[in-house]
Amino acid sequence: MFKTFCTRRPLLSYRRLFSTSLQCKKTERQAILVKTPKGTRDYDDKEMAIRQDLFKSITNVFQRHGAVTIDTPVFELTEILSGKYGEESKLIYNLADQGGEHCSLRYDLTVPFARYLAMQGGKEAQMKRYQIAKVYRRDQPIMTKGRLREFVQCDFDIAGQYDPMIPDAEVLKIVSDALDTVKVPFYIKLNHRQLLDGLFQVCGVPQDQVRSISAAIDKLDKMPWEDVKKEMVKERGLSEQIADRIGKYVLQQDSNILDILEKDEALMKNEDARKGIADIRLLLDYLDIFQVKDRIRIDLSLARGLDYYTGIIYEAIQTEVEGLGSIAAGGRYDNLVGMFAGTNKRGQPKTIPCVGVSIGVERLFSLLMARQNIDKIKSNATQVYVISVGDGLLRERMQLVRELWDAGIKASFMFKNKPKLEKQWNVCEKEQIPFAVIIGKDELDNGQVRIKDMRTKSNQGGGITVSRKEMIDVLKDKLN
Amino acid sequence: MFKTFCTRRPLLSYRRLFSTSLQCKKTERQAILVKTPKGTRDYDDKEMAIRQDLFKSITNVFQRHGAVTIDTPVFELTEILSGKYGEESKLIYNLADQGGEHCSLRYDLTVPFARYLAMQGGKEAQMKRYQIAKVYRRDQPIMTKGRLREFVQCDFDIAGQYDPMIPDAEVLKIVSDALDTVKVPFYIKLNHRQLLDGLFQVCGVPQDQVRSISAAIDKLDKMPWEDVKKEMVKERGLSEQIADRIGKYVLQQDSNILDILEKDEALMKNEDARKGIADIRLLLDYLDIFQVKDRIRIDLSLARGLDYYTGIIYEAIQTEVEGLGSIAAGGRYDNLVGMFAGTNKRGQPKTIPCVGVSIGVERLFSLLMARQNIDKIKSNATQVYVISVGDGLLRERMQLVRELWDAGIKASFMFKNKPKLEKQWNVCEKEQIPFAVIIGKDELDNGQVRIKDMRTKSNQGGGITVSRKEMIDVLKDKLN
């Protein structure tokens, strides 16, 4: 889905989160500045453990709903991307002309998905797909606020011709399930492109001002009505009377707003508005069955992405951290694939209706990192550390670790001929390895090993002594 | 690890594998050519299912050995990449100068890893890391042979100061485990940079010709000795006498080659050669413990990547498909990190020794695809399809599917108010969904559902009838 998080990136300042990229050093030996490019950063092992857990949790939700995944190139023909992002097009990264096609880094995952669907030529006209991948925006980065030029988008979309509002309801169920999975409190703002269109018509907004007025209205979550009105009237040249009429609608926060609108005769005479309200009514009916209805707040001031959206639009707002804003966003876009798909035999544009959502995984990552104690994050999966007491016993440790590996147990040992016992304990503790297999001269002589649960805070002795033959079975038992 | 597969990409021509990118169409409505950029392609859901399985299997092996993963940007400062790839530097993709730093798409994952380690400033001086990510080479693509400009590399490296040959042995164990996981038959060619250096010195190769002669020797797996010799003498200006001396060494295929070399007095007087042979002896001792020794073939004609490698070098050769060539490659590179890390307090370069391997996952993918029947690949995880008999029962189906989702069961239903029974069966079959939950008027009236195992090839009747309350438990039982 189109991601419009770019204007409101995480405000959470998490000290460690952005430290890597700020580290740049000029070496004495050479003039190379060793850093990552502006607006990009590395993720270390602990950060990656959290990120991969997050991606996995969300992927599980997508798969529970029957989604498949596809992969598209990191760059696309420049022509494919151009004209799809309005003013934001200036933020597209182009590749240098080194003799060949003009290419640009993908700006989101939606246009590539539409291009993919169009190239399938109808074969895949119905598809539930997710994609978790990096996108690129040559925006002014604010590293301390997590606003990056390279970031991951996490999209779920349903393409295809179906009965009204059923896939739309499932997408909202998925947003809800995904955010519940990471235990983020949220609600979902919902509006409808056609309802907005109708409302603007009823208020008397000239057709050529609709986009500009929408953009102003969309700021109502960040500025008071008076300022928005001033912008519409002073900067965008709307008459004050029309602005006031719009205000009367978009400022309504009543939970029974649909009932109120349905009693509004002027509005109900407008076909677009009527269609929008009917869609929302049907959607709410389905969302009630899916037990998501309580999360929905109809909000006529939500106007995002009008360029692409053709039906319902929504934004999930998290309420855990103030100022972090929306955490997922999307809507229905029925005409985008048609821009690539050409015409059918009768000369009509081939359209593939789509509805989807982009989950703000970078913001979720900020939230999760803020909740964590970084030292407590286990970044490797090692289950057993093979330790020698006294003499180094390198070959014996290698033999043991080989047996563990071959039995599918995640195991490690110290790459030293004669490692100090203390240093081996330290690795166990630092890497939070739950079990140690210990050998010394006694164990070796008796064909035994000692198995110790490192999570018990006892001293370095202890553990149980078992025969070499039993080792794998005992460990497997403990690990299950 | 540095990937040098680029010169010998998969020769396997798998019809379907490359079909997507060959599909380009000019639409009638507009002039945009809807295609992916030259040398890139989409991967559809079935291909992605195979790719993700492959990545997951290999990741499991890496994690079994205690590795963590990190993430680095897709592009790096051009300066970071320049001078690292020799002649191949011309294949680097540059980003356009849009006002800012000069950046290029990463060419491999090794230079970014070295840059990352250098930036950690010693903090992470010891690390086992894997990274599975896309890299970019502006090479002449051969789509039908799977030689692409965007492809995935899969690297495992061990960085840090350790006792000799222990991490080297573990890397070779990992290569072996990873290839065994995907059941590819293979052997590993092994050589040592210092042994080669010593050998060239003993034969009398002038220092400034070492690189060029190495490159010629490396072609011995593709051309006969006579042609290689001709190239060395005619094109690279080596004396015929020296060439013959080299031939005497590199053409030896004896399994006791180390014994033979150790009896060669001229060679054993050379310190480099002696050091190389001693390293290999110690490595083989460790590999014997790891039960990998039988996979190793010492091959003095293996000379790859001499720019970077400082110790052992290796290539795993698969023997399943002729002409596909190597399937993993790597070695020890002790000086690369030092190029970025600057000097310590005493003015000495800060080096972090590294050893690693790049597994040719794109080639493994070709092998796996060639083994598969594409129609038999299940690309979604759906376990249960909710079906209505007779009337549409949309709301009842939505209610059921919601219960399944909330119980963690992967479920789907048809987005139609009144779907035809036949079409619902077809989805089950096409998507290989193992179970159907069926409701009709009878079931509805009795508070029951019918559960049918779709893998049994019986007719459309059958299945067991259970109460609504039991449904989740019965299904969970069947799914375990």
CSV table of C-alpha atoms in Angstrom, one decimal, chain A residues 16 20-25 27-46 48-49 51-52 56 60 63-77 79-80 82 84 90 92-99 101 103 105-106 112 115-116 118-124 126-128 130 134 136 138 149-150 152 158 161-167 169-170 173 177 282 285-291 337-344 347-350 379-382 394-396 398-402 404-406 408-418 431, chain B residues 16 20-21 23-25 27-46 48-49 51-52 56 60 63-77 79-80 82 84 90 92-99 101 103 105-106 112 115-116 118-124 126-128 130 134 136 138 149-150 152 158 161-167 169-170 173 177 282 285-291 337-344 347-350 379-382 394-396 398-402 404-418 431:
chain,number,residue,atom,x,y,z
A,16,ARG,CA,20.5,3.5,21.0
A,20,THR,CA,25.2,3.3,14.7
A,21,SER,CA,24.7,5.7,11.8
A,22,LEU,CA,25.9,8.6,13.8
A,23,GLN,CA,29.2,6.9,14.4
A,24,CYS,CA,31.5,8.0,11.6
A,25,LYS,CA,35.2,8.2,11.8
A,27,THR,CA,40.9,7.1,10.1
A,28,GLU,CA,44.4,8.3,10.4
A,29,ARG,CA,45.7,6.0,7.7
A,30,GLN,CA,43.4,7.1,5.0
A,31,ALA,CA,40.9,9.7,4.0
A,32,ILE,CA,37.9,7.4,3.5
A,33,LEU,CA,35.0,8.4,5.7
A,34,VAL,CA,33.7,5.1,7.0
A,35,LYS,CA,30.0,5.6,7.4
A,36,THR,CA,26.7,4.5,5.9
A,37,PRO,CA,25.1,6.9,3.3
A,38,LYS,CA,23.0,9.8,4.7
A,39,GLY,CA,19.6,8.6,5.8
A,40,THR,CA,20.6,5.0,6.1
A,41,ARG,CA,21.8,2.9,9.0
A,42,ASP,CA,23.0,-0.6,10.0
A,43,TYR,CA,20.9,-2.8,12.3
A,44,ASP,CA,23.0,-4.8,14.7
A,45,ASP,CA,22.3,-8.4,15.9
A,46,LYS,CA,20.0,-7.4,18.8
A,48,MET,CA,17.7,-7.6,14.0
A,49,ALA,CA,16.4,-10.1,16.5
A,51,ARG,CA,12.9,-6.8,13.8
A,52,GLN,CA,12.8,-10.4,12.6
A,56,LYS,CA,7.5,-13.0,11.7
A,60,ASN,CA,1.9,-15.2,10.7
A,63,GLN,CA,-0.6,-16.3,6.4
A,64,ARG,CA,-3.5,-17.1,8.8
A,65,HIS,CA,-5.6,-15.1,6.3
A,66,GLY,CA,-4.3,-17.2,3.3
A,67,ALA,CA,-1.9,-14.6,1.9
A,68,VAL,CA,1.0,-15.5,-0.4
A,69,THR,CA,4.1,-13.4,-0.9
A,70,ILE,CA,5.9,-12.3,-4.1
A,71,ASP,CA,9.1,-10.5,-4.7
A,72,THR,CA,9.8,-7.6,-7.1
A,73,PRO,CA,13.1,-5.9,-7.9
A,74,VAL,CA,14.4,-3.1,-5.7
A,75,PHE,CA,14.5,-0.8,-8.8
A,76,GLU,CA,11.9,-0.3,-11.4
A,77,LEU,CA,11.9,1.5,-14.8
A,79,GLU,CA,8.7,5.5,-16.3
A,80,ILE,CA,6.8,3.0,-14.2
A,82,SER,CA,6.7,8.6,-12.6
A,84,LYS,CA,2.2,8.1,-9.4
A,90,LYS,CA,11.0,14.6,-6.4
A,92,ILE,CA,12.5,9.3,-5.9
A,93,TYR,CA,16.1,7.9,-6.1
A,94,ASN,CA,17.3,7.6,-9.6
A,95,LEU,CA,20.1,5.3,-10.7
A,96,ALA,CA,22.9,6.9,-12.7
A,97,ASP,CA,22.8,6.5,-16.5
A,98,GLN,CA,25.6,4.0,-17.1
A,99,GLY,CA,24.3,3.1,-20.5
A,101,GLU,CA,17.5,1.9,-19.2
A,103,CYS,CA,15.8,3.1,-13.4
A,105,LEU,CA,14.6,2.7,-6.6
A,106,ARG,CA,11.1,1.7,-5.6
A,112,PRO,CA,5.4,-2.4,-8.2
A,115,ARG,CA,2.9,-3.4,-12.3
A,116,TYR,CA,3.2,-7.1,-11.4
A,118,ALA,CA,-0.7,-6.0,-14.9
A,119,MET,CA,2.1,-8.2,-16.3
A,120,GLN,CA,0.3,-11.3,-15.1
A,121,GLY,CA,-2.3,-10.5,-17.8
A,122,GLY,CA,-5.3,-11.6,-15.8
A,123,LYS,CA,-3.9,-14.9,-14.8
A,124,GLU,CA,-3.5,-13.8,-11.2
A,126,GLN,CA,-7.4,-12.7,-7.7
A,127,MET,CA,-4.7,-12.6,-5.2
A,128,LYS,CA,-4.1,-12.0,-1.5
A,130,TYR,CA,1.9,-9.6,1.4
A,134,LYS,CA,12.7,-2.0,1.8
A,136,TYR,CA,13.6,4.4,-0.7
A,138,ARG,CA,15.3,10.8,-0.8
A,149,ARG,CA,15.8,7.2,3.5
A,150,GLU,CA,15.8,3.4,3.5
A,152,VAL,CA,10.9,-1.3,5.4
A,158,ILE,CA,-6.3,-8.2,-1.9
A,161,GLN,CA,-13.3,-8.7,-8.4
A,162,TYR,CA,-15.4,-9.7,-5.4
A,163,ASP,CA,-18.8,-9.0,-3.8
A,164,PRO,CA,-18.8,-5.5,-2.1
A,165,MET,CA,-16.9,-4.8,1.1
A,166,ILE,CA,-16.0,-8.4,2.0
A,167,PRO,CA,-12.3,-8.1,1.2
A,169,ALA,CA,-13.6,-6.1,6.0
A,170,GLU,CA,-10.9,-8.8,5.9
A,173,LYS,CA,-9.6,-7.6,10.5
A,177,ASP,CA,-5.0,-8.9,14.3
A,282,LEU,CA,-22.3,-2.7,4.9
A,285,ASP,CA,-22.1,-4.9,9.4
A,286,TYR,CA,-19.2,-7.3,8.4
A,287,LEU,CA,-16.8,-5.8,10.9
A,288,ASP,CA,-19.3,-6.5,13.6
A,289,ILE,CA,-19.1,-10.2,12.7
A,290,PHE,CA,-15.3,-10.0,12.7
A,291,GLN,CA,-15.5,-8.3,16.1
A,337,VAL,CA,-3.6,-1.6,-12.0
A,338,GLY,CA,-5.6,-0.3,-14.9
A,339,MET,CA,-2.9,2.3,-15.5
A,340,PHE,CA,-0.5,-0.5,-16.5
A,341,ALA,CA,-2.8,-3.2,-17.8
A,342,GLY,CA,-3.9,-1.6,-21.1
A,343,THR,CA,-7.3,-2.4,-22.6
A,344,ASN,CA,-9.3,-5.5,-23.3
A,347,GLY,CA,-11.1,-1.4,-25.9
A,348,GLN,CA,-12.1,-0.9,-22.2
A,349,PRO,CA,-9.4,-0.5,-19.6
A,350,LYS,CA,-8.6,-3.7,-17.8
A,379,SER,CA,20.3,-12.4,19.4
A,380,ASN,CA,21.5,-15.9,18.7
A,381,ALA,CA,19.6,-19.2,19.0
A,382,THR,CA,22.4,-21.1,20.8
A,394,LEU,CA,39.8,-28.9,22.2
A,395,ARG,CA,39.3,-32.1,20.2
A,396,GLU,CA,36.9,-33.6,22.8
A,398,MET,CA,34.8,-30.4,18.9
A,399,GLN,CA,33.7,-34.0,19.0
A,400,LEU,CA,30.9,-33.2,21.4
A,401,VAL,CA,29.7,-30.1,19.5
A,402,ARG,CA,29.7,-32.1,16.3
A,404,LEU,CA,25.1,-31.9,19.1
A,405,TRP,CA,25.0,-30.2,15.7
A,406,ASP,CA,24.3,-33.4,13.9
A,408,GLY,CA,20.0,-30.6,15.4
A,409,ILE,CA,20.9,-28.9,18.7
A,410,LYS,CA,22.1,-25.3,18.4
A,411,ALA,CA,25.6,-25.5,20.0
A,412,SER,CA,28.8,-23.5,20.3
A,413,PHE,CA,32.2,-23.7,21.8
A,414,MET,CA,35.2,-21.4,22.3
A,415,PHE,CA,37.7,-21.3,19.4
A,416,LYS,CA,40.7,-21.6,21.7
A,417,ASN,CA,43.0,-24.5,22.4
A,418,LYS,CA,43.1,-23.9,26.1
A,431,GLU,CA,24.8,-14.8,25.2
B,16,ARG,CA,9.3,-21.3,-16.2
B,20,THR,CA,8.0,-13.5,-16.0
B,21,SER,CA,10.7,-11.1,-17.0
B,23,GLN,CA,6.8,-11.0,-20.5
B,24,CYS,CA,6.6,-7.4,-21.6
B,25,LYS,CA,3.8,-5.8,-23.3
B,27,THR,CA,-0.5,-1.6,-24.2
B,28,GLU,CA,-2.7,0.1,-26.6
B,29,ARG,CA,-3.8,2.9,-24.3
B,30,GLN,CA,-0.3,4.1,-23.5
B,31,ALA,CA,3.3,3.9,-24.5
B,32,ILE,CA,4.7,2.7,-21.2
B,33,LEU,CA,6.5,-0.6,-21.6
B,34,VAL,CA,5.4,-2.6,-18.6
B,35,LYS,CA,8.3,-4.7,-17.7
B,36,THR,CA,11.0,-5.1,-15.0
B,37,PRO,CA,14.4,-3.5,-15.7
B,38,LYS,CA,16.9,-5.5,-17.7
B,39,GLY,CA,18.5,-8.2,-15.7
B,40,THR,CA,15.8,-8.2,-13.0
B,41,ARG,CA,12.7,-10.3,-12.5
B,42,ASP,CA,9.7,-10.9,-10.3
B,43,TYR,CA,9.3,-14.0,-8.3
B,44,ASP,CA,5.7,-15.3,-8.1
B,45,ASP,CA,4.1,-16.9,-5.0
B,46,LYS,CA,5.1,-20.4,-5.9
B,48,MET,CA,8.8,-17.5,-3.4
B,49,ALA,CA,7.5,-20.5,-1.4
B,51,ARG,CA,12.9,-19.5,-2.1
B,52,GLN,CA,11.8,-18.9,1.4
B,56,LYS,CA,14.9,-20.9,6.1
B,60,ASN,CA,18.5,-23.0,10.5
B,63,GLN,CA,21.6,-20.6,13.8
B,64,ARG,CA,22.5,-24.1,14.9
B,65,HIS,CA,26.1,-22.8,14.8
B,66,GLY,CA,25.3,-19.8,16.9
B,67,ALA,CA,25.3,-17.1,14.2
B,68,VAL,CA,23.4,-13.8,14.5
B,69,THR,CA,22.3,-11.7,11.6
B,70,ILE,CA,22.8,-7.9,10.9
B,71,ASP,CA,21.3,-5.7,8.2
B,72,THR,CA,23.2,-3.1,6.2
B,73,PRO,CA,21.9,-0.6,3.6
B,74,VAL,CA,21.3,-1.6,0.0
B,75,PHE,CA,23.6,1.2,-1.1
B,76,GLU,CA,27.0,2.3,0.3
B,77,LEU,CA,29.1,5.3,-0.3
B,79,GLU,CA,34.2,5.4,-2.0
B,80,ILE,CA,33.6,2.4,0.3
B,82,SER,CA,35.8,1.4,-4.9
B,84,LYS,CA,37.7,-3.6,-3.7
B,90,LYS,CA,33.0,-1.5,-13.8
B,92,ILE,CA,29.0,-1.5,-9.9
B,93,TYR,CA,25.6,0.3,-10.1
B,94,ASN,CA,25.9,4.0,-9.2
B,95,LEU,CA,23.0,6.1,-8.0
B,96,ALA,CA,22.4,9.4,-9.9
B,97,ASP,CA,23.9,12.5,-8.4
B,98,GLN,CA,20.7,14.2,-7.2
B,99,GLY,CA,22.6,16.5,-4.9
B,101,GLU,CA,26.7,11.9,-1.5
B,103,CYS,CA,26.3,6.2,-3.6
B,105,LEU,CA,24.3,-0.4,-4.9
B,106,ARG,CA,26.2,-3.0,-2.9
B,112,PRO,CA,29.6,-3.9,3.8
B,115,ARG,CA,32.8,-1.7,6.9
B,116,TYR,CA,30.3,-2.6,9.6
B,118,ALA,CA,35.3,-1.4,11.3
B,119,MET,CA,32.5,1.0,12.5
B,120,GLN,CA,31.9,-1.1,15.6
B,121,GLY,CA,35.4,0.0,16.6
B,122,GLY,CA,36.4,-3.2,18.2
B,123,LYS,CA,33.2,-3.6,20.2
B,124,GLU,CA,32.1,-6.5,18.0
B,126,GLN,CA,34.3,-11.4,17.6
B,127,MET,CA,31.2,-12.2,15.6
B,128,LYS,CA,29.5,-15.1,13.8
B,130,TYR,CA,25.0,-14.5,8.5
B,134,LYS,CA,20.2,-8.9,-2.6
B,136,TYR,CA,23.7,-5.8,-7.7
B,138,ARG,CA,25.6,-4.4,-13.9
B,149,ARG,CA,21.7,-8.2,-12.3
B,150,GLU,CA,19.8,-8.4,-9.0
B,152,VAL,CA,20.5,-12.9,-3.5
B,158,ILE,CA,33.3,-15.6,11.5
B,161,GLN,CA,41.1,-13.4,16.7
B,162,TYR,CA,41.0,-17.1,17.5
B,163,ASP,CA,43.4,-20.1,17.7
B,164,PRO,CA,44.4,-21.3,14.2
B,165,MET,CA,42.0,-23.1,11.9
B,166,ILE,CA,39.2,-23.7,14.4
B,167,PRO,CA,36.8,-21.2,12.9
B,169,ALA,CA,36.9,-25.8,10.2
B,170,GLU,CA,33.5,-24.6,11.5
B,173,LYS,CA,31.3,-27.8,8.5
B,177,ASP,CA,25.6,-29.0,6.7
B,282,LEU,CA,45.7,-28.8,11.0
B,285,ASP,CA,42.7,-32.8,11.5
B,286,TYR,CA,39.7,-30.7,12.8
B,287,LEU,CA,37.6,-31.6,9.7
B,288,ASP,CA,38.1,-35.2,10.6
B,289,ILE,CA,36.5,-34.6,14.0
B,290,PHE,CA,33.7,-32.7,12.3
B,291,GLN,CA,33.3,-35.7,9.8
B,337,VAL,CA,38.5,-4.9,7.8
B,338,GLY,CA,41.8,-3.3,8.3
B,339,MET,CA,41.3,-1.3,5.1
B,340,PHE,CA,38.4,0.5,6.9
B,341,ALA,CA,39.4,0.3,10.6
B,342,GLY,CA,42.3,2.8,10.7
B,343,THR,CA,45.2,2.4,13.2
B,344,ASN,CA,45.4,1.7,16.9
B,347,GLY,CA,49.9,3.5,14.8
B,348,GLN,CA,49.4,-0.2,13.7
B,349,PRO,CA,46.6,-1.0,11.4
B,350,LYS,CA,43.6,-2.5,13.4
B,379,SER,CA,2.3,-21.2,-1.9
B,380,ASN,CA,-0.1,-20.3,1.0
B,381,ALA,CA,-0.4,-21.8,4.4
B,382,THR,CA,-4.2,-22.0,4.5
B,394,LEU,CA,-22.2,-15.3,4.0
B,395,ARG,CA,-22.6,-14.0,7.5
B,396,GLU,CA,-22.4,-17.6,8.9
B,398,MET,CA,-17.7,-15.0,8.2
B,399,GLN,CA,-18.6,-15.9,11.7
B,400,LEU,CA,-17.0,-19.3,11.4
B,401,VAL,CA,-13.8,-18.1,9.7
B,402,ARG,CA,-13.5,-15.4,12.5
B,404,LEU,CA,-11.0,-20.1,13.3
B,405,TRP,CA,-8.7,-17.0,12.9
B,406,ASP,CA,-9.0,-16.1,16.5
B,407,ALA,CA,-8.0,-19.7,17.4
B,408,GLY,CA,-4.9,-19.3,15.3
B,409,ILE,CA,-6.1,-21.5,12.5
B,410,LYS,CA,-5.2,-20.4,9.0
B,411,ALA,CA,-8.5,-20.1,7.2
B,412,SER,CA,-10.2,-18.6,4.2
B,413,PHE,CA,-13.6,-18.3,2.5
B,414,MET,CA,-15.0,-17.1,-0.8
B,415,PHE,CA,-15.7,-13.4,-1.0
B,416,LYS,CA,-19.1,-13.9,-2.6
B,417,ASN,CA,-22.6,-13.5,-1.2
B,418,LYS,CA,-23.8,-16.7,-2.9
B,431,GLU,CA,-4.7,-24.2,-3.3
